[in-house]
Amino acid sequence: MDLSQAGHYRHDSFSQLNIQGNQDLARHSALQNIRNLGQMNLPDGSSVFHVLPIIGQVEGHLVLPPRNKTTKYEHVIPQLVAIEQNPRIKGLLIILNTVGGDIEAGLAIAEMIKSMSKPAVSLVLGGGHSIGTPIAVAADYSFIAETATMTIHPIRLTGLVIGVPQTYDYLDKMQKRIIKFIVDNSGVSVQQLREMMFRTGELVRDVGTVLIGEEAAHCGLIDEVGGLGAAISKLQIMADNLENIDTRHQIYPFAHQYLPFMYTGIGRN
Amino acid sequence: MLYSIIPDEEIWAETDEVGIYELYINGCMMQVASMDGKSGVIIRILSTDPQDYLNPKYQPGTSIPFIQD
């Protein structure tokens, strides 16, 4: 079978492993789980909140070499569309541990998250650097773990660069659209963000600033310092609020049916 | 254009190709490493449904035989 061709595959429950019966199958998978991960199987249930992990490099137009762990644009965008459309899903938790990546792909994901009608909460764990910043602030509410870091630094042009003033203008334009998105979607001011972005002396080989946990929340970039529990309860509150609004809207369409009767008295006596 | 804290030379460093494929198995997208094309080992699941990650059949490291639909 040629696996390089995209397609849908199925597997018939470990048939090649010569296991008979569901109990044996469950026991086998539990054993395999302990062997591979050192953990027991977890109980089953259904989730109303979906999770979108943004890990490694954000991959866009160019396929990165396989040693890079990547989050691919073409995986994430359809998933966001599916989440937006599925009525069973009440909210989205975005977990970031990214080193940055493609600007276009990163901003595209950020714009998709921003324009979602369902509640979205982001949680920066480990690191949410470079293009991870717009993705983190795109959510309705953002959290950062106490030990997580965010590197705010300018974009760079590498490779063969034409040494004309227009090159700088282009770079500045690209920089501005990232700054604009971050400022529009968080509590940080343009001046503050620019100052952090072009600060010297803090990064060894680069200009920029590293924000750790509380610092990111203090400057207004991230809403709050917190972890998984806080993020899920925030999502729950937002989903509940949205549901209450929805119920109110559902009553209005029927108003034209019962209001005339109330005013004319038809139906009473 | 990349906006990353990882230097470009590190990102673009070439390594040996390994047989990693992205497949939908029973409707769940996952990355699978496969040598022979008949079965593979799950590397990671690419799903937003947290329940998929709890499915004992889809745990990373699990080997799965596959049959094309």
Short mmCIF file of C-alpha atoms in Angstrom, two decimals:
data_model
loop_
_atom_site.label_atom_id
_atom_site.label_comp_id
_atom_site.label_asym_id
_atom_site.label_seq_id
_atom_site.Cartn_x
_atom_site.Cartn_y
_atom_site.Cartn_z
CA MET A 1 0.00 0.00 0.00
CA ASP A 2 1.35 3.41 -0.92
CA LEU A 3 0.99 5.57 2.16
CA SER A 4 2.33 8.65 0.49
CA GLN A 5 -1.12 9.06 -1.05
CA ALA A 6 -3.54 10.96 1.15
CA GLY A 7 -6.54 8.92 2.08
CA HIS A 8 -8.71 7.50 4.75
CA TYR A 9 -7.66 4.31 6.42
CA ARG A 10 -9.19 2.08 8.98
CA HIS A 11 -7.82 -0.68 11.08
CA ASP A 12 -9.72 -3.70 12.31
CA SER A 13 -9.14 -3.75 16.04
CA PHE A 14 -5.80 -5.45 16.33
CA SER A 15 -6.85 -8.38 14.13
CA GLN A 16 -3.26 -9.14 13.28
CA LEU A 17 -2.39 -9.48 16.91
CA ASN A 18 -4.52 -12.60 17.15
CA ILE A 19 -6.56 -11.48 20.07
CA GLN A 20 -9.99 -12.87 20.72
CA GLY A 21 -12.83 -11.11 22.46
CA ASN A 22 -13.28 -7.58 23.69
CA GLN A 23 -12.04 -8.25 27.20
CA ASP A 24 -8.76 -9.57 25.91
CA LEU A 25 -8.52 -6.58 23.63
CA ALA A 26 -9.11 -4.14 26.47
CA ARG A 27 -6.58 -5.95 28.64
CA HIS A 28 -4.08 -5.95 25.83
CA SER A 29 -4.42 -2.25 25.14
CA ALA A 30 -4.20 -1.50 28.85
CA LEU A 31 -1.01 -3.53 29.08
CA GLN A 32 0.41 -1.86 25.99
CA ASN A 33 -0.46 1.49 27.51
CA ILE A 34 1.40 0.73 30.71
CA ARG A 35 4.36 -0.52 28.70
CA ASN A 36 4.50 2.47 26.36
CA LEU A 37 3.46 5.32 28.58
CA GLY A 38 3.62 3.97 32.11
CA GLN A 39 0.03 4.91 32.75
CA MET A 40 -3.35 3.29 33.07
CA ASN A 41 -6.21 3.94 30.69
CA LEU A 42 -8.37 6.86 31.65
CA PRO A 43 -12.14 6.75 32.00
CA ASP A 44 -14.26 7.57 29.00
CA GLY A 45 -16.63 10.51 28.73
CA SER A 46 -17.61 13.20 26.29
CA SER A 47 -16.08 16.65 26.02
CA VAL A 48 -17.91 19.84 25.24
CA PHE A 49 -14.63 21.74 25.11
CA HIS A 50 -12.14 20.93 22.43
CA VAL A 51 -8.44 21.51 22.70
CA LEU A 52 -6.09 22.88 20.07
CA PRO A 53 -2.41 22.38 20.87
CA ILE A 54 -0.08 24.76 19.04
CA ILE A 55 3.29 23.11 19.45
CA GLY A 56 6.71 23.50 17.86
CA GLN A 57 6.90 25.54 14.68
CA VAL A 58 3.79 26.98 13.06
CA GLU A 59 4.07 25.65 9.52
CA GLY A 60 2.62 27.52 6.56
CA HIS A 61 3.72 27.86 2.96
CA LEU A 62 6.95 25.91 3.32
CA VAL A 63 7.19 22.35 4.56
CA LEU A 64 9.85 22.30 7.25
CA PRO A 65 12.41 19.49 7.54
CA PRO A 66 11.07 16.53 9.57
CA ARG A 67 13.22 17.21 12.63
CA ASN A 68 11.04 20.24 13.37
CA LYS A 69 7.96 19.49 15.39
CA THR A 70 5.26 21.44 13.62
CA THR A 71 1.67 22.58 13.85
CA LYS A 72 0.36 22.68 10.32
CA TYR A 73 -1.94 25.35 8.93
CA GLU A 74 -3.90 22.84 6.84
CA HIS A 75 -4.69 20.76 9.93
CA VAL A 76 -5.65 23.60 12.23
CA ILE A 77 -7.88 25.69 9.95
CA PRO A 78 -10.36 22.88 9.07
CA GLN A 79 -10.43 21.85 12.73
CA LEU A 80 -11.43 25.39 13.69
CA VAL A 81 -14.16 25.35 11.04
CA ALA A 82 -15.44 22.02 12.37
CA ILE A 83 -15.46 23.31 15.95
CA GLU A 84 -17.36 26.43 14.91
CA GLN A 85 -20.01 24.32 13.16
CA ASN A 86 -20.45 21.46 15.61
CA PRO A 87 -23.32 22.34 17.98
CA ARG A 88 -22.08 19.83 20.58
CA ILE A 89 -18.85 21.76 21.07
CA LYS A 90 -19.28 24.68 23.46
CA GLY A 91 -15.81 26.14 23.53
CA LEU A 92 -12.16 25.89 22.56
CA LEU A 93 -9.06 25.76 24.69
CA ILE A 94 -5.88 26.70 22.84
CA ILE A 95 -2.70 25.41 24.44
CA LEU A 96 0.46 27.11 23.26
CA ASN A 97 3.97 25.85 23.51
CA THR A 98 5.42 27.24 20.33
CA VAL A 99 8.70 28.71 19.15
CA GLY A 100 6.98 30.75 16.44
CA GLY A 101 6.95 30.09 12.73
CA ASP A 102 5.31 31.26 9.53
CA ILE A 103 3.83 34.75 9.82
CA GLU A 104 1.01 34.21 7.34
CA ALA A 105 -0.03 30.89 8.88
CA GLY A 106 0.24 32.25 12.41
CA LEU A 107 -1.85 35.33 11.65
CA ALA A 108 -4.37 33.21 9.74
CA ILE A 109 -4.86 30.92 12.74
CA ALA A 110 -5.07 33.98 15.02
CA GLU A 111 -7.72 35.62 12.82
CA MET A 112 -9.74 32.38 12.70
CA ILE A 113 -9.69 32.09 16.50
CA LYS A 114 -10.56 35.76 16.91
CA SER A 115 -13.57 35.52 14.58
CA MET A 116 -15.00 32.36 16.13
CA SER A 117 -18.41 32.80 17.72
CA LYS A 118 -17.71 30.15 20.35
CA PRO A 119 -15.75 31.03 23.47
CA ALA A 120 -12.00 30.55 23.09
CA VAL A 121 -9.51 30.59 25.94
CA SER A 122 -5.77 30.36 25.43
CA LEU A 123 -3.18 29.01 27.83
CA VAL A 124 0.52 29.64 27.31
CA LEU A 125 2.51 26.77 28.78
CA GLY A 126 6.25 26.52 28.46
CA GLY A 127 6.62 29.11 25.72
CA GLY A 128 4.51 31.22 23.43
CA HIS A 129 7.16 32.99 21.42
CA SER A 130 7.19 35.17 18.30
CA ILE A 131 4.12 34.37 16.16
CA GLY A 132 2.68 32.52 19.18
CA THR A 133 1.92 35.92 20.72
CA PRO A 134 -0.84 36.90 18.23
CA ILE A 135 -2.34 33.40 18.55
CA ALA A 136 -2.37 33.70 22.36
CA VAL A 137 -4.06 37.11 22.37
CA ALA A 138 -6.57 36.14 19.65
CA ALA A 139 -8.60 34.13 22.16
CA ASP A 140 -11.39 35.82 24.11
CA TYR A 141 -9.42 35.34 27.31
CA SER A 142 -5.79 34.38 27.79
CA PHE A 143 -3.86 32.67 30.55
CA ILE A 144 -0.17 32.15 31.07
CA ALA A 145 1.41 29.60 33.39
CA GLU A 146 3.63 31.09 36.09
CA THR A 147 6.77 29.64 34.56
CA ALA A 148 5.84 30.10 30.89
CA THR A 149 7.77 32.57 28.76
CA MET A 150 6.93 34.76 25.80
CA THR A 151 9.65 36.26 23.65
CA ILE A 152 8.72 39.55 22.05
CA HIS A 153 11.20 40.34 19.29
CA PRO A 154 11.26 41.92 15.83
CA ILE A 155 10.85 39.92 12.63
CA ARG A 156 13.91 39.45 10.45
CA LEU A 157 14.71 38.95 6.81
CA THR A 158 17.24 36.25 6.08
CA GLY A 159 18.88 34.96 2.94
CA LEU A 160 19.56 37.17 -0.05
CA VAL A 161 18.21 40.63 0.67
CA ILE A 162 18.11 43.45 -1.84
CA GLY A 163 19.81 46.37 -0.16
CA VAL A 164 17.34 49.11 -0.99
CA PRO A 165 15.26 51.33 1.31
CA GLN A 166 12.10 49.53 0.12
CA THR A 167 13.34 46.36 1.85
CA TYR A 168 13.18 48.17 5.14
CA ASP A 169 9.71 49.54 4.32
CA TYR A 170 8.49 46.02 3.59
CA LEU A 171 9.95 44.70 6.83
CA ASP A 172 8.36 47.56 8.73
CA LYS A 173 4.98 46.83 7.13
CA MET A 174 5.15 43.17 8.15
CA GLN A 175 6.16 44.21 11.64
CA LYS A 176 3.29 46.69 11.86
CA ARG A 177 0.62 44.16 11.01
CA ILE A 178 1.77 41.88 13.80
CA ILE A 179 1.94 44.77 16.27
CA LYS A 180 -1.51 45.95 15.23
CA PHE A 181 -3.05 42.53 15.78
CA ILE A 182 -1.47 42.14 19.22
CA VAL A 183 -2.44 45.67 20.33
CA ASP A 184 -6.02 45.31 19.03
CA ASN A 185 -6.56 42.05 20.87
CA SER A 186 -4.79 42.62 24.16
CA GLY A 187 -4.30 45.28 26.81
CA VAL A 188 -0.78 46.25 25.77
CA SER A 189 -0.15 49.66 24.14
CA VAL A 190 1.74 50.20 20.87
CA GLN A 191 4.49 52.15 22.64
CA GLN A 192 4.92 49.48 25.29
CA LEU A 193 4.99 46.64 22.76
CA ARG A 194 7.47 48.43 20.49
CA GLU A 195 9.70 49.23 23.44
CA MET A 196 9.74 45.56 24.48
CA MET A 197 10.25 44.40 20.91
CA PHE A 198 13.29 46.55 20.22
CA ARG A 199 14.87 46.46 23.67
CA THR A 200 18.57 45.64 23.63
CA GLY A 201 20.65 43.85 26.20
CA GLU A 202 18.05 41.34 27.35
CA LEU A 203 18.44 38.64 24.71
CA VAL A 204 21.88 37.23 24.06
CA ARG A 205 21.92 37.22 20.26
CA ASP A 206 18.92 39.34 19.50
CA VAL A 207 16.89 42.40 20.38
CA GLY A 208 13.69 41.90 22.28
CA THR A 209 12.27 40.96 25.65
CA VAL A 210 11.49 37.73 27.45
CA LEU A 211 8.34 37.93 29.54
CA ILE A 212 7.89 35.32 32.26
CA GLY A 213 4.42 34.49 33.59
CA GLU A 214 3.39 37.43 35.73
CA GLU A 215 5.33 39.94 33.56
CA ALA A 216 3.18 39.06 30.53
CA ALA A 217 0.04 39.57 32.58
CA HIS A 218 1.37 42.77 34.17
CA CYS A 219 1.99 44.54 30.85
CA GLY A 220 -1.50 43.62 29.65
CA LEU A 221 -0.43 41.24 26.91
CA ILE A 222 -2.07 38.28 28.66
CA ASP A 223 -5.18 38.58 30.80
CA GLU A 224 -4.25 36.41 33.76
CA VAL A 225 -1.69 34.06 35.28
CA GLY A 226 -3.25 30.64 35.65
CA GLY A 227 -3.31 27.02 34.68
CA LEU A 228 -5.60 24.39 33.27
CA GLY A 229 -8.21 24.58 36.03
CA ALA A 230 -8.58 28.34 35.71
CA ALA A 231 -8.73 28.13 31.91
CA ILE A 232 -11.45 25.45 31.90
CA SER A 233 -13.59 27.23 34.50
CA LYS A 234 -13.30 30.47 32.52
CA LEU A 235 -14.40 28.60 29.41
CA GLN A 236 -17.31 27.10 31.35
CA ILE A 237 -18.46 30.53 32.57
CA MET A 238 -18.21 32.00 29.06
CA ALA A 239 -20.08 29.04 27.53
CA ASP A 240 -22.84 29.31 30.18
CA ASN A 241 -23.22 33.04 29.54
CA LEU A 242 -23.46 32.45 25.82
CA GLU A 243 -26.08 29.77 26.36
CA ASN A 244 -28.20 32.14 28.47
CA ILE A 245 -28.08 34.77 25.74
CA ASP A 246 -28.97 32.14 23.18
CA THR A 247 -32.08 31.04 25.09
CA ARG A 248 -33.28 34.64 25.24
CA HIS A 249 -32.85 34.96 21.49
CA GLN A 250 -34.77 31.79 20.92
CA ILE A 251 -37.88 33.27 22.56
CA TYR A 252 -37.98 36.36 20.37
CA PRO A 253 -38.76 34.60 17.06
CA PHE A 254 -42.05 33.40 18.54
CA ALA A 255 -43.00 36.81 19.90
CA HIS A 256 -45.03 37.68 16.78
CA GLN A 257 -47.14 34.58 17.37
CA TYR A 258 -48.33 35.26 20.86
CA LEU A 259 -48.12 39.04 21.18
CA PRO A 260 -51.15 39.82 18.91
CA PHE A 261 -53.31 37.45 20.94
CA MET A 262 -52.30 39.16 24.13
CA TYR A 263 -53.21 42.59 22.81
CA THR A 264 -56.52 41.69 21.14
CA GLY A 265 -57.70 39.38 23.81
CA ILE A 266 -58.35 36.52 21.36
CA GLY A 267 -58.05 33.25 23.13
CA ARG A 268 -59.23 34.57 26.46
CA ASN A 269 -62.78 33.36 26.92
CA MET B 1 8.60 34.49 6.14
CA LEU B 2 9.40 32.93 9.49
CA TYR B 3 8.99 34.72 12.79
CA SER B 4 10.60 32.40 15.28
CA ILE B 5 13.11 32.30 18.10
CA ILE B 6 14.83 29.31 16.51
CA PRO B 7 17.64 30.36 14.15
CA ASP B 8 16.98 29.70 10.46
CA GLU B 9 20.00 27.43 10.05
CA GLU B 10 18.61 25.18 12.76
CA ILE B 11 15.13 25.08 11.23
CA TRP B 12 16.39 24.24 7.76
CA ALA B 13 19.01 21.68 8.81
CA GLU B 14 18.40 18.59 6.69
CA THR B 15 17.99 15.22 8.30
CA ASP B 16 17.34 11.74 6.98
CA GLU B 17 13.82 11.18 5.73
CA VAL B 18 11.80 8.92 7.95
CA GLY B 19 8.58 7.20 6.97
CA ILE B 20 6.12 9.45 8.78
CA TYR B 21 2.66 9.77 7.33
CA GLU B 22 -0.43 11.70 8.22
CA LEU B 23 -3.51 9.53 7.95
CA TYR B 24 -7.11 9.44 8.98
CA ILE B 25 -7.69 6.25 10.90
CA ASN B 26 -11.33 5.67 11.85
CA GLY B 27 -11.92 9.38 11.23
CA CYS B 28 -9.17 10.57 13.54
CA MET B 29 -6.17 12.28 12.02
CA MET B 30 -2.85 11.00 13.27
CA GLN B 31 0.84 10.89 12.46
CA VAL B 32 2.02 7.36 11.96
CA ALA B 33 5.50 5.99 11.37
CA SER B 34 5.44 3.08 8.99
CA MET B 35 8.17 0.98 7.48
CA ASP B 36 6.20 -1.45 5.30
CA GLY B 37 2.95 0.38 4.59
CA LYS B 38 0.89 -2.39 6.16
CA SER B 39 1.06 -1.29 9.74
CA GLY B 40 2.44 1.62 11.66
CA VAL B 41 3.20 3.04 15.07
CA ILE B 42 1.23 6.08 16.23
CA ILE B 43 3.46 9.08 16.83
CA ARG B 44 0.80 11.60 17.71
CA ILE B 45 -2.88 12.29 17.21
CA LEU B 46 -3.90 15.48 15.45
CA SER B 47 -7.37 15.96 16.85
CA THR B 48 -9.05 18.70 18.84
CA ASP B 49 -11.35 16.25 20.63
CA PRO B 50 -9.72 15.53 24.00
CA GLN B 51 -11.56 12.18 24.13
CA ASP B 52 -9.53 10.93 21.15
CA TYR B 53 -6.44 11.24 23.32
CA LEU B 54 -8.02 8.96 25.91
CA ASN B 55 -8.85 6.25 23.39
CA PRO B 56 -6.62 3.33 24.42
CA LYS B 57 -6.27 2.26 20.77
CA TYR B 58 -4.79 5.63 19.82
CA GLN B 59 -2.13 6.00 22.48
CA PRO B 60 1.25 7.05 21.05
CA GLY B 61 3.46 4.03 20.61
CA THR B 62 0.55 1.73 19.80
CA SER B 63 1.04 -0.23 16.63
CA ILE B 64 -1.89 -0.44 14.27
CA PRO B 65 -2.43 -2.43 11.12
CA PHE B 66 -4.35 -0.52 8.45
CA ILE B 67 -6.58 -1.38 5.55
CA GLN B 68 -7.52 1.26 3.01
CA ASP B 69 -11.25 1.94 2.59
#
